[in-house]
mmCIF file with all atom_site columns, C-alpha atoms in Angstrom:
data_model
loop_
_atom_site.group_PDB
_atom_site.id
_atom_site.type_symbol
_atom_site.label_atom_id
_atom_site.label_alt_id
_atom_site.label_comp_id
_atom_site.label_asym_id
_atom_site.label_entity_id
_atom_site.label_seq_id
_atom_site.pdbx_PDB_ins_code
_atom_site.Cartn_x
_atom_site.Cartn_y
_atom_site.Cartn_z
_atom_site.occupancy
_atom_site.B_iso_or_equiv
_atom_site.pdbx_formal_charge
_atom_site.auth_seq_id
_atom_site.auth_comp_id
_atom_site.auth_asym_id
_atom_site.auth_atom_id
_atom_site.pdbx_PDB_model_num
ATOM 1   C CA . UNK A 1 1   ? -54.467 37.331 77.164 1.00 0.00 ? 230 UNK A CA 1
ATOM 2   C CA . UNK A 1 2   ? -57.926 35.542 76.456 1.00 0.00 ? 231 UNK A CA 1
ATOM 3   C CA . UNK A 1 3   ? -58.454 32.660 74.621 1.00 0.00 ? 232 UNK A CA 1
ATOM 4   C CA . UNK A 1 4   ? -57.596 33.404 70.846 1.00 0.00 ? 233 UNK A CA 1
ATOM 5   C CA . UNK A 1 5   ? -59.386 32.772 67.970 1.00 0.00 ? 234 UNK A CA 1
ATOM 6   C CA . UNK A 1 6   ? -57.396 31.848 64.714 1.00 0.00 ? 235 UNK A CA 1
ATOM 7   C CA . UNK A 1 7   ? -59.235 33.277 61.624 1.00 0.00 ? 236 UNK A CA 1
ATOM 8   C CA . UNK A 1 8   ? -56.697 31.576 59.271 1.00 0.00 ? 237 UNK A CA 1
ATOM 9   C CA . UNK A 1 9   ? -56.118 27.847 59.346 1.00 0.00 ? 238 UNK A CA 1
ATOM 10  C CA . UNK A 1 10  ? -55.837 24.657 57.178 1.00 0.00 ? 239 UNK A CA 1
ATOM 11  C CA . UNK A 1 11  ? -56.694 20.801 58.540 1.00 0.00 ? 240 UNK A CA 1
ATOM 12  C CA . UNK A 1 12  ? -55.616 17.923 55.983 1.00 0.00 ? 241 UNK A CA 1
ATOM 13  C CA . UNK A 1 13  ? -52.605 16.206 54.113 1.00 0.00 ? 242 UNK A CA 1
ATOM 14  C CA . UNK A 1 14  ? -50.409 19.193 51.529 1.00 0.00 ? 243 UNK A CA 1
ATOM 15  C CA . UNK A 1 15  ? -48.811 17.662 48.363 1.00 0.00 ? 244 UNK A CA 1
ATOM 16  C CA . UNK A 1 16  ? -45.158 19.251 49.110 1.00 0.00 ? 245 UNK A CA 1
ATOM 17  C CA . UNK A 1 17  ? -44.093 19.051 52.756 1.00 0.00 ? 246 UNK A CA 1
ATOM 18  C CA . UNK A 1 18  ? -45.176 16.608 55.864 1.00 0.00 ? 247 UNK A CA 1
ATOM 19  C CA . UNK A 1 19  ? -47.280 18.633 57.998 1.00 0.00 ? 248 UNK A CA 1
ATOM 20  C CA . UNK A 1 20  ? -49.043 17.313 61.297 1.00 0.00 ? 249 UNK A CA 1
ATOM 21  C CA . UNK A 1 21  ? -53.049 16.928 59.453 1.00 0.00 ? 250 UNK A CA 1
ATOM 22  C CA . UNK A 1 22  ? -54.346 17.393 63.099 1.00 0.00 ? 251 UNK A CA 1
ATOM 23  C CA . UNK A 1 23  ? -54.366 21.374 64.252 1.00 0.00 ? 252 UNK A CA 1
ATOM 24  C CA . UNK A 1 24  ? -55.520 20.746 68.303 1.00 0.00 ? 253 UNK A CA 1
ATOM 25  C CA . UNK A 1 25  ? -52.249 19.858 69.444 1.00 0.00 ? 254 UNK A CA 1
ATOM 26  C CA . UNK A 1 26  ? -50.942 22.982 67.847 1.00 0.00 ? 255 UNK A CA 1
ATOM 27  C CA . UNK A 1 27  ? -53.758 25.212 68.763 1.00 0.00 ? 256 UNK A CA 1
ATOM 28  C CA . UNK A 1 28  ? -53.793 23.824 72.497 1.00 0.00 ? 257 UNK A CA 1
ATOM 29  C CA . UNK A 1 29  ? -49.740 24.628 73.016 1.00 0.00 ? 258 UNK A CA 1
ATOM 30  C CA . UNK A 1 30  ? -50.381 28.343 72.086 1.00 0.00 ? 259 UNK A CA 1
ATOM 31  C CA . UNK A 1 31  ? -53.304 29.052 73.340 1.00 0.00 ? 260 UNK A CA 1
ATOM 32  C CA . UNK A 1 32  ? -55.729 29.077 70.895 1.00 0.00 ? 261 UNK A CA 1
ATOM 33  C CA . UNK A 1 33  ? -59.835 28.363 71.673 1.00 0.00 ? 262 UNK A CA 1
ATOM 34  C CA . UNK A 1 34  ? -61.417 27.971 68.240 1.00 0.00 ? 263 UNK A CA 1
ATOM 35  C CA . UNK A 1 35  ? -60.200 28.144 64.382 1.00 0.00 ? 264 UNK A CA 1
ATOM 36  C CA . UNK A 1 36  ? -61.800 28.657 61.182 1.00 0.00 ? 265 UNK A CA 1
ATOM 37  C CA . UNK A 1 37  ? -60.431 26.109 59.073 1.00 0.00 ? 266 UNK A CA 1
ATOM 38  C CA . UNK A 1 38  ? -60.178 24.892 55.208 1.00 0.00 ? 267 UNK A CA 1
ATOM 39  C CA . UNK A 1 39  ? -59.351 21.695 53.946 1.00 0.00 ? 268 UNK A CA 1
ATOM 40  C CA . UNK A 1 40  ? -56.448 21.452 52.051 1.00 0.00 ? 269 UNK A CA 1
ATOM 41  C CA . UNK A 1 41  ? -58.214 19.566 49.799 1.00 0.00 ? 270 UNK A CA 1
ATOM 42  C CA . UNK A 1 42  ? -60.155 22.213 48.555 1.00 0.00 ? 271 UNK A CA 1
ATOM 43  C CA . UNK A 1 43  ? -57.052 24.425 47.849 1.00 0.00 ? 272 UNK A CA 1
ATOM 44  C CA . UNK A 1 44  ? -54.552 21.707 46.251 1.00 0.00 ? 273 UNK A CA 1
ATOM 45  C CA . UNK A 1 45  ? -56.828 19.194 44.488 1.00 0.00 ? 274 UNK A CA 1
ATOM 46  C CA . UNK A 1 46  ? -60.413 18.951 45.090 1.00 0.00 ? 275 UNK A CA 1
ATOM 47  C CA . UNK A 1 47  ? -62.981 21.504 45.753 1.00 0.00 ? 276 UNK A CA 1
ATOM 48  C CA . UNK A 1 48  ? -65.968 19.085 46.644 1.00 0.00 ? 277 UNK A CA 1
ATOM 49  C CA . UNK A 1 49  ? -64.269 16.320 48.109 1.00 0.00 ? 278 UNK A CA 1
ATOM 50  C CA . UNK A 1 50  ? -62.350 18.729 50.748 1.00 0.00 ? 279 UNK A CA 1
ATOM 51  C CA . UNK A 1 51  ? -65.374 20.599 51.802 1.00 0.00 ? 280 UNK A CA 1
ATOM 52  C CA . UNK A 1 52  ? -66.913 17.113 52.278 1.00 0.00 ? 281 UNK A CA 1
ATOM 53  C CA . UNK A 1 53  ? -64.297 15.771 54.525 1.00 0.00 ? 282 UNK A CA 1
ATOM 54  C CA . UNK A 1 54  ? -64.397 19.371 56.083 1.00 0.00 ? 283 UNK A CA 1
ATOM 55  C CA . UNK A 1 55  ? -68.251 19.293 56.869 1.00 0.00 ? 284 UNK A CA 1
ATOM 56  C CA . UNK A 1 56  ? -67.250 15.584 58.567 1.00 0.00 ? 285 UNK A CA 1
ATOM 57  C CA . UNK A 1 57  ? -65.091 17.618 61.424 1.00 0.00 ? 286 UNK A CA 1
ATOM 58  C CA . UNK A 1 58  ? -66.464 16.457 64.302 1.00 0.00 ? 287 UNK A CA 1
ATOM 59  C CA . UNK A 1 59  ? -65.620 19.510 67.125 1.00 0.00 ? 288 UNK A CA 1
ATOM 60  C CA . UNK A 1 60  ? -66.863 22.821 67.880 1.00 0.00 ? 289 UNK A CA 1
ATOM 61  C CA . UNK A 1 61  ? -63.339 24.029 68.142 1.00 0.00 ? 290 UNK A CA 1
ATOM 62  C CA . UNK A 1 62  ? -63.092 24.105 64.080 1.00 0.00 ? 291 UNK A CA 1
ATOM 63  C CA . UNK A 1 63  ? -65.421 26.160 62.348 1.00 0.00 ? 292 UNK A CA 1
ATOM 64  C CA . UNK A 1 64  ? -65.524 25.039 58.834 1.00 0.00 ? 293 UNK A CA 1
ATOM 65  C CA . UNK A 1 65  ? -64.749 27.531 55.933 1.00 0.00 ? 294 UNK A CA 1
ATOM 66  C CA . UNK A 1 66  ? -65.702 25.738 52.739 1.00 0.00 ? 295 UNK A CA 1
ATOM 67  C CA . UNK A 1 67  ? -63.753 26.857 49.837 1.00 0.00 ? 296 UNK A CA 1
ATOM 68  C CA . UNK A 1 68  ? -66.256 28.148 47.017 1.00 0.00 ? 297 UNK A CA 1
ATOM 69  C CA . UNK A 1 69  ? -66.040 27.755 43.117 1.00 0.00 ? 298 UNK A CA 1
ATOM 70  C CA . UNK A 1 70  ? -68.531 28.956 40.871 1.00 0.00 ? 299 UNK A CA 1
ATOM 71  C CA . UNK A 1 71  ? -69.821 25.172 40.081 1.00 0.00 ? 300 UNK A CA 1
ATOM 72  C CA . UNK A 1 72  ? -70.445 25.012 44.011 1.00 0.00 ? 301 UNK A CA 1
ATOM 73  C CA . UNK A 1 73  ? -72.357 28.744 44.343 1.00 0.00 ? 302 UNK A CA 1
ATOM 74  C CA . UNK A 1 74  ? -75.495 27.012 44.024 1.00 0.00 ? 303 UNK A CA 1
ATOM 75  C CA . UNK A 1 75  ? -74.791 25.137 47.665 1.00 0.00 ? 304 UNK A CA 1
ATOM 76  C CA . UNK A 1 76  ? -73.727 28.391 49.779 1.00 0.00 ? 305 UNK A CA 1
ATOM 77  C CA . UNK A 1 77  ? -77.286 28.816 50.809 1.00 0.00 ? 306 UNK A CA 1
ATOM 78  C CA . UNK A 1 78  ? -77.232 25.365 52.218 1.00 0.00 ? 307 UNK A CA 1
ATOM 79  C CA . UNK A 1 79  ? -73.795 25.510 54.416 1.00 0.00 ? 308 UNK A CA 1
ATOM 80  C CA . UNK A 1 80  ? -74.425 26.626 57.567 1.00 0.00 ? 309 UNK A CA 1
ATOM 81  C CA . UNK A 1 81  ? -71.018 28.363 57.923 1.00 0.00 ? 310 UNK A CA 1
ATOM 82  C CA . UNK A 1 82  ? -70.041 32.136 58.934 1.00 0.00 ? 311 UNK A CA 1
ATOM 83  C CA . UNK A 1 83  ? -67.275 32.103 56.451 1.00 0.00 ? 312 UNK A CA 1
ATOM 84  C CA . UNK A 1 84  ? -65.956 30.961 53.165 1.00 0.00 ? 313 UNK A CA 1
ATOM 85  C CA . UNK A 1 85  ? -63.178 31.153 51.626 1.00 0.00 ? 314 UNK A CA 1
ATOM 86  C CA . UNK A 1 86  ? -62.633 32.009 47.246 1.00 0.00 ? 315 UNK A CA 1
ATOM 87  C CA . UNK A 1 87  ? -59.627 31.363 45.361 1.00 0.00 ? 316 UNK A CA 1
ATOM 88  C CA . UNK A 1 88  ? -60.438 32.941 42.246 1.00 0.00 ? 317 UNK A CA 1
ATOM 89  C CA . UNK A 1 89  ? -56.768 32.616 41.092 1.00 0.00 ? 318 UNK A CA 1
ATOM 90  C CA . UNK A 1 90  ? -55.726 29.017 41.499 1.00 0.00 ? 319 UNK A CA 1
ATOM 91  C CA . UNK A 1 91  ? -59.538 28.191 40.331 1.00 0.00 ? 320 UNK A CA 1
ATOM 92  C CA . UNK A 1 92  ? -59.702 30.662 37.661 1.00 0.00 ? 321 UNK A CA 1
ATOM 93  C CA . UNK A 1 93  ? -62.820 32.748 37.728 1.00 0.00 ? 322 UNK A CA 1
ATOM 94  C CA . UNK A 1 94  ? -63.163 36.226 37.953 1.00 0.00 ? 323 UNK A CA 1
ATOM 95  C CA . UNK A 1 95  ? -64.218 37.715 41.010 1.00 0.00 ? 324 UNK A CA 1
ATOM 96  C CA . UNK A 1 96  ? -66.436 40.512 39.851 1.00 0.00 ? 325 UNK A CA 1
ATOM 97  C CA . UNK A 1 97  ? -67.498 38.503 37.034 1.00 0.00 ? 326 UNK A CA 1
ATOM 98  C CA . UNK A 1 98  ? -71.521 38.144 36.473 1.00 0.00 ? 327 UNK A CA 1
ATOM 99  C CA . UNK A 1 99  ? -71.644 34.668 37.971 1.00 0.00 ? 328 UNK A CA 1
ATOM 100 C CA . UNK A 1 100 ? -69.090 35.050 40.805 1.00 0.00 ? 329 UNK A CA 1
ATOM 101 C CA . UNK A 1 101 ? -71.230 38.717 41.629 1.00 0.00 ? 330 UNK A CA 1
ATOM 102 C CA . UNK A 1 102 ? -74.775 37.003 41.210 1.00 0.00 ? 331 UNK A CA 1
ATOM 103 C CA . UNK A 1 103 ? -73.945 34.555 43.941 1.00 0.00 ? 332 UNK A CA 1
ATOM 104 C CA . UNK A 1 104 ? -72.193 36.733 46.023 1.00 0.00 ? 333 UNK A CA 1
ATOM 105 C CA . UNK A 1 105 ? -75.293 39.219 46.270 1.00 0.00 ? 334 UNK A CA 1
ATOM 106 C CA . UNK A 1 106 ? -77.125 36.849 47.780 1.00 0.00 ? 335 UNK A CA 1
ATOM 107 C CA . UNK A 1 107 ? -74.180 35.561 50.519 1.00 0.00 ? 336 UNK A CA 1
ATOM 108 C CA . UNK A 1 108 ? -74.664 36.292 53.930 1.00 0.00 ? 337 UNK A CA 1
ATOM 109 C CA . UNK A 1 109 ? -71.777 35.196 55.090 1.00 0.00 ? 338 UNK A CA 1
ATOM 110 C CA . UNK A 1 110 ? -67.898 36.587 55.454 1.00 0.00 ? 339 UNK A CA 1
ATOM 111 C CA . UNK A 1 111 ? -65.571 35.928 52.256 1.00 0.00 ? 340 UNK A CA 1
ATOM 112 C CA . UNK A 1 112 ? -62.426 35.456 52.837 1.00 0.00 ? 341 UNK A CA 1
ATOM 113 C CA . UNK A 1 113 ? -59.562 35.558 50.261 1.00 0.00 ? 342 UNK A CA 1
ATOM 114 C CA . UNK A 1 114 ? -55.632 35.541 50.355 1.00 0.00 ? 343 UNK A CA 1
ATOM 115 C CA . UNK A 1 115 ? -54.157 38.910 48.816 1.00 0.00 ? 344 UNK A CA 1
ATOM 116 C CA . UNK A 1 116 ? -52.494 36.580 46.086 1.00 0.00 ? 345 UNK A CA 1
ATOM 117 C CA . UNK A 1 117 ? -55.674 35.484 44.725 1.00 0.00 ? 346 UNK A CA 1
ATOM 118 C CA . UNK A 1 118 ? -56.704 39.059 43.793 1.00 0.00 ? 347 UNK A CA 1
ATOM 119 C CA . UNK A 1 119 ? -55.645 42.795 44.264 1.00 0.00 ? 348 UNK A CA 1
ATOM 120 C CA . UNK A 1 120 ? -56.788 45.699 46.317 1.00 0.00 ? 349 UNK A CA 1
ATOM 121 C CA . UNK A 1 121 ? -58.170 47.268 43.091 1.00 0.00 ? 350 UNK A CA 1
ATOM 122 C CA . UNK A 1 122 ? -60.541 44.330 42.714 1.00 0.00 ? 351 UNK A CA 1
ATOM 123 C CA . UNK A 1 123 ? -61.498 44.401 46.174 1.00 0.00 ? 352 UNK A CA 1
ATOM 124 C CA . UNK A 1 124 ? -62.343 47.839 45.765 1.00 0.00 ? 353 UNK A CA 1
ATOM 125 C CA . UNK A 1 125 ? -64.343 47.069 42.692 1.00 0.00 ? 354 UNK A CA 1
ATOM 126 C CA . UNK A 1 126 ? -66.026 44.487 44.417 1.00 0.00 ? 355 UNK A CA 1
ATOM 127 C CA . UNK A 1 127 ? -66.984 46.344 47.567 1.00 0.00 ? 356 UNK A CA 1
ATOM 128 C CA . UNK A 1 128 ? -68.503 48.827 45.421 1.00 0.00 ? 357 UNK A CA 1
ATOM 129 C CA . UNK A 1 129 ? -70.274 46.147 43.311 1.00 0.00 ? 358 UNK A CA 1
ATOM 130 C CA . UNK A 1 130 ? -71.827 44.758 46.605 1.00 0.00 ? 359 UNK A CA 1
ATOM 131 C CA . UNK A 1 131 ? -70.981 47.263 49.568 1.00 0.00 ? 360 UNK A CA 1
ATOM 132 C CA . UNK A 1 132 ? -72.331 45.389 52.749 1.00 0.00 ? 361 UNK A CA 1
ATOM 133 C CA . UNK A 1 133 ? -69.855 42.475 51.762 1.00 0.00 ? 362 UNK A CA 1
ATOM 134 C CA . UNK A 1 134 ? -68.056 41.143 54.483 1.00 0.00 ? 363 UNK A CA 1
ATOM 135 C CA . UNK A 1 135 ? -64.366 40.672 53.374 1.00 0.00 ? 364 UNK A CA 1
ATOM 136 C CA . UNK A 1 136 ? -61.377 39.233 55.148 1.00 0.00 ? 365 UNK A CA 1
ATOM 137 C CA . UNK A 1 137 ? -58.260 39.501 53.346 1.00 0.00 ? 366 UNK A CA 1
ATOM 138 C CA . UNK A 1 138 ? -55.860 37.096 54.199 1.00 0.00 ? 367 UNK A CA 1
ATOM 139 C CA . UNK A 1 139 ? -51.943 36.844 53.774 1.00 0.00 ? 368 UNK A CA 1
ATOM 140 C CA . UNK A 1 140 ? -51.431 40.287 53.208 1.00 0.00 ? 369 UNK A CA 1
ATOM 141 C CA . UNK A 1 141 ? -47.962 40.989 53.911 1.00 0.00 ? 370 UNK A CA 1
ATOM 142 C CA . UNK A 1 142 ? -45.918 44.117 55.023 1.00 0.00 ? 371 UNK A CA 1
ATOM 143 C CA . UNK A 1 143 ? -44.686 44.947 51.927 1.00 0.00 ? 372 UNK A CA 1
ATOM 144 C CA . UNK A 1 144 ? -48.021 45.808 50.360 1.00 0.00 ? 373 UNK A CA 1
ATOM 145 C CA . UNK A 1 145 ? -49.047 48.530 53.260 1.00 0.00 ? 374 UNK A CA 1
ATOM 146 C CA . UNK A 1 146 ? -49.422 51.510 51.609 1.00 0.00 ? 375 UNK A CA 1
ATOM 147 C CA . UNK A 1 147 ? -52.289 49.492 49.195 1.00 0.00 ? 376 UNK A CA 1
ATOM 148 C CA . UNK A 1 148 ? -53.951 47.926 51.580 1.00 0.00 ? 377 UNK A CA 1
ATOM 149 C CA . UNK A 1 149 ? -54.018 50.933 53.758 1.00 0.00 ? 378 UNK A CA 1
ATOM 150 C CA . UNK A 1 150 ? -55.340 52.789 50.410 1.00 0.00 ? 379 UNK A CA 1
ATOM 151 C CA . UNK A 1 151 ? -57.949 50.081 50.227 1.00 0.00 ? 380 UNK A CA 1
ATOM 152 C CA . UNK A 1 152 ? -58.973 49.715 53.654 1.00 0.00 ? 381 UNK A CA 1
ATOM 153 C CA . UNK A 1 153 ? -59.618 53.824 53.689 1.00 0.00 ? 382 UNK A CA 1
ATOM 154 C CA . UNK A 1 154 ? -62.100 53.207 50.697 1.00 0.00 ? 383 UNK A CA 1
ATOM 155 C CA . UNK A 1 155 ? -63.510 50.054 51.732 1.00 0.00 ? 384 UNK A CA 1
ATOM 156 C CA . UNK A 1 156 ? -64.847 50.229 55.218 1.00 0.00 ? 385 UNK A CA 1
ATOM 157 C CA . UNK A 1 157 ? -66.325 46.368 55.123 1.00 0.00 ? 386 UNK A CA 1
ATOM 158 C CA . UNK A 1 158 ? -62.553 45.044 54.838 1.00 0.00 ? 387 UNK A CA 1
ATOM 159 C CA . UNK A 1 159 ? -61.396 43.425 57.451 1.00 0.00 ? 388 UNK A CA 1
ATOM 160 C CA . UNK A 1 160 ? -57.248 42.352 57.679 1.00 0.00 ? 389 UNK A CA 1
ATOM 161 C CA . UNK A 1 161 ? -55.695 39.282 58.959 1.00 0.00 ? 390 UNK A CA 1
ATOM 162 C CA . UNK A 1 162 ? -52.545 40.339 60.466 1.00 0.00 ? 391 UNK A CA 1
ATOM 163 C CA . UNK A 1 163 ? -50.380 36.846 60.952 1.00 0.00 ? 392 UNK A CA 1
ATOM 164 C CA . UNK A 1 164 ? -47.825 37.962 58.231 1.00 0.00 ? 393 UNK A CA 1
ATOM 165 C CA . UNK A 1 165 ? -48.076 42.117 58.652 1.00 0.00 ? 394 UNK A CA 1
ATOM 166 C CA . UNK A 1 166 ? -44.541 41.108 60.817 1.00 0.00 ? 395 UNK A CA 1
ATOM 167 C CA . UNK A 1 167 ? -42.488 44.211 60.114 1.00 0.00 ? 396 UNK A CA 1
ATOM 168 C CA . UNK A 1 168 ? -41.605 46.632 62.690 1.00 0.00 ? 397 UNK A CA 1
ATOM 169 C CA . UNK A 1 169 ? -45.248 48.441 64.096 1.00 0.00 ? 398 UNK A CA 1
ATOM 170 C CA . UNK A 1 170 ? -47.015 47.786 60.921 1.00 0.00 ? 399 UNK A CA 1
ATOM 171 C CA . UNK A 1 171 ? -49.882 46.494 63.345 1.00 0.00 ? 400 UNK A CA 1
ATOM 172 C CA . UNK A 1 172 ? -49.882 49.354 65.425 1.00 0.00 ? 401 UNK A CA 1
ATOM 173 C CA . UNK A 1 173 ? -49.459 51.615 62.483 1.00 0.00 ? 402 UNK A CA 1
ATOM 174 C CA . UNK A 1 174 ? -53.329 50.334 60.938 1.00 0.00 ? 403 UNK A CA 1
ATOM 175 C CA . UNK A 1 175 ? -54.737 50.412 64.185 1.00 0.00 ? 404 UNK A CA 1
ATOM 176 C CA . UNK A 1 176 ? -54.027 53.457 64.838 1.00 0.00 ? 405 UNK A CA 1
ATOM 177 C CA . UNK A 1 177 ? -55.611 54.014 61.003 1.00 0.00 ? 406 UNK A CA 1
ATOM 178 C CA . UNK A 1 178 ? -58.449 51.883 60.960 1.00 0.00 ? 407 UNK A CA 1
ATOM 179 C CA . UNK A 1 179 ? -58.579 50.672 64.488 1.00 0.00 ? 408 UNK A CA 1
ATOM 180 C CA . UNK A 1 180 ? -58.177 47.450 66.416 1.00 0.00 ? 409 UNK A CA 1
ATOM 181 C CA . UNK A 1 181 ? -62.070 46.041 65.323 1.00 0.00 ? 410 UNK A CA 1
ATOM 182 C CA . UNK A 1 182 ? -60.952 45.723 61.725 1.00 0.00 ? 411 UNK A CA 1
ATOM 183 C CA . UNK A 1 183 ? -57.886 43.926 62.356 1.00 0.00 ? 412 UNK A CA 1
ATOM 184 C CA . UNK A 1 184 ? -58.095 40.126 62.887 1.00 0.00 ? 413 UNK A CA 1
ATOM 185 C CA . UNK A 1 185 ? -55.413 37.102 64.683 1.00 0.00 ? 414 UNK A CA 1
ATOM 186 C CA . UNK A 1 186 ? -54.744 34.511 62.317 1.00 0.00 ? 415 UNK A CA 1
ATOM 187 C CA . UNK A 1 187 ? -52.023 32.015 61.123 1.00 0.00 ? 416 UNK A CA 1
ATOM 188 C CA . UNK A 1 188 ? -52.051 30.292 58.117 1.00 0.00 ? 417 UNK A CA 1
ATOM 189 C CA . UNK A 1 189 ? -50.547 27.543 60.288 1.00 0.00 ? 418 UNK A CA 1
ATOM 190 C CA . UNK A 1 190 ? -49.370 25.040 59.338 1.00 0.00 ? 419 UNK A CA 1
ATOM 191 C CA . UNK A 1 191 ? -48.197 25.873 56.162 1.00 0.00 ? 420 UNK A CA 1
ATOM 192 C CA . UNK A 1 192 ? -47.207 29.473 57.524 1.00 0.00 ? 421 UNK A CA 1
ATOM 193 C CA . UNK A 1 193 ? -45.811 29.590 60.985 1.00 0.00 ? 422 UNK A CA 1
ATOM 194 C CA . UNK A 1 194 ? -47.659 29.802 64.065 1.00 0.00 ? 423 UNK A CA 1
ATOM 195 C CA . UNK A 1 195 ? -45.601 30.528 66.350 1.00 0.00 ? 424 UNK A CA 1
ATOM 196 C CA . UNK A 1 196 ? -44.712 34.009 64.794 1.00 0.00 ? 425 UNK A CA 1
ATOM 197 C CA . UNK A 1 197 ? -48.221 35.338 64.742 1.00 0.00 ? 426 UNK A CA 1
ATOM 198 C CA . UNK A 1 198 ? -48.277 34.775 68.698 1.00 0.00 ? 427 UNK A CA 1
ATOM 199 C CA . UNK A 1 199 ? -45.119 36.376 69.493 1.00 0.00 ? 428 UNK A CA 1
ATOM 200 C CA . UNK A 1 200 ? -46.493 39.338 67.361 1.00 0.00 ? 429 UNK A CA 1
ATOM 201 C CA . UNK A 1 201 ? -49.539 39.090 69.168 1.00 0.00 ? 430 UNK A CA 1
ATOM 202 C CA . UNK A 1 202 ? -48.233 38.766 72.685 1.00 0.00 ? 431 UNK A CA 1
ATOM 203 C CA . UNK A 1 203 ? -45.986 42.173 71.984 1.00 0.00 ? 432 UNK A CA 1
ATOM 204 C CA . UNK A 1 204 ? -47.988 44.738 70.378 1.00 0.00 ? 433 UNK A CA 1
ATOM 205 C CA . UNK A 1 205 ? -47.920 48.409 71.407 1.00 0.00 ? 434 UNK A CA 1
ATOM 206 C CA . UNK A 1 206 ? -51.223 49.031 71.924 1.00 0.00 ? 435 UNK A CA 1
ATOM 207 C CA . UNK A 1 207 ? -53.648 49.365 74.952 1.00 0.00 ? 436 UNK A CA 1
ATOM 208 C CA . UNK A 1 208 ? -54.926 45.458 76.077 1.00 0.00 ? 437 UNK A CA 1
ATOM 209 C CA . UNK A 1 209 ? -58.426 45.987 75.384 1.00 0.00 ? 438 UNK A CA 1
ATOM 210 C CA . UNK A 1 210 ? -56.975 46.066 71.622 1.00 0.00 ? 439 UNK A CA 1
ATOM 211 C CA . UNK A 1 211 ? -54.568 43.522 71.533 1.00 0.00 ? 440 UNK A CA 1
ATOM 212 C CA . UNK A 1 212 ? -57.784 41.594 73.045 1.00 0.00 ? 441 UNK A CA 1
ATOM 213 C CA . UNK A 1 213 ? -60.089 42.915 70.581 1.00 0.00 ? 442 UNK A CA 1
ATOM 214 C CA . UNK A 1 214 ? -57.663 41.710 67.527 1.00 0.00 ? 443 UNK A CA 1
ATOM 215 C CA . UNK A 1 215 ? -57.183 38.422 69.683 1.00 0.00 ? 444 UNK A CA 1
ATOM 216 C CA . UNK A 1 216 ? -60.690 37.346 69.461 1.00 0.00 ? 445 UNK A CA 1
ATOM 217 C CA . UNK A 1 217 ? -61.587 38.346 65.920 1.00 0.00 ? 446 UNK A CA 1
ATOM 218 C CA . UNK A 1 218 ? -61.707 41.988 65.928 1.00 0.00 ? 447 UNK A CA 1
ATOM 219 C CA . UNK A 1 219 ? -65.502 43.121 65.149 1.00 0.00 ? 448 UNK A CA 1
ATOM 220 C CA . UNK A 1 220 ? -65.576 40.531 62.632 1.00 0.00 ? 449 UNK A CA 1
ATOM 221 C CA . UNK A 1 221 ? -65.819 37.015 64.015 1.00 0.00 ? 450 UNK A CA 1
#
């Protein structure tokens, strides 16, 4: 198994549990070379101030994924990041609204957004809104399949973090759909668990050039 890349992962302090703030030690028991990371701060209290602290990381290990809200579309031009992440839920803006669709047309970058946040039919709206955006849908679930398989078969520039798709060949089962490129390792660790993503990883039945393809970001990252 190669190094792994985690697509999924927070850094920082969460309001209702006492989770380790530092990710290496984590990453470093299972394996894992690099993650893109958000600051919790961004999700839980403060947009700016947890991309700040996030831009501060210090280590090529964590790639930053600023968390974007349409007060803050102005800066995307100026982060130098491959990702970012929207919340359009627990920030309240619409997605395919005229402001969140201006800036968006102009982003060069990946967006990534938990399945919570939105639904596939947005997504879909969106992708036909702006068709060469880069989507990674996070958090998806197994119990959702049938719409994100629905989406992903309309959509061909969604990509699908599998850390919680942890039902019986439900992996497999989109690879076999969509192939191993458009499927993607992450965690959600450490709100979500980490170690379960890794055992799913490490036991997939499919060939090892796939399970190493999904490993290291699919055709994505």
């Amino acid at each position: 198994m190669p190094k792994l890349t985690d697509a999924h992962r927070l850094i920082g302090p969460v309001p209702f549990d006492d989770l380790p703030e530092d990710p290496r030690p984590e990453m470093d028991r299972l394996g894992i070379e690099q993650a893109y990371v958000t600051h919790t701060l961004s999700l839980y209290s403060d947009a700016r101030a947890g991309n700040q602290a996030l831009f501060e990381l210090d280590d090529p290990r964590l790639i930053p994924v600023p968390v974007v809200v349409p007060e803050a579309f102005a800066d995307i031009p100026r982060w130098p990041v491959p990702m970012v992440r929207l919340c359009p839920e627990r920030h309240r803006f619409d997605l395919t609204g005229p402001v969140a669709l201006r800036w968006l047309a102009e982003l060069d970058t990946i967006m990534a957004i938990d399945l919570e946040e939105t639904s596939p039919a947005q997504l879909l709206a969106l992708t036909r809104r702006l068709p060469g955006q880069r989507i990674l849908l996070l958090n998806p679930g197994y119990r959702r399949l049938r719409a994100i398989a629905e989406l992903m078969s309309e959509a061909p520039t969604v990509w699908l973090e599998m850390g919680t798709v942890n039902t019986q060949r439900a992996v497999e089962w989109l690879a076999e759909r969509f192939g191993a490129r458009r499927l993607v390792f992450g965690t959600g660790a450490p709100i979500l668990d980490d170690c379960g993503p890794r055992f799913l990883l490490d036991h997939l039945e499919l060939p090892d050039k796939d399970v190493e393809l999904i490993a290291t970001g699919g055709d994505l990252l």
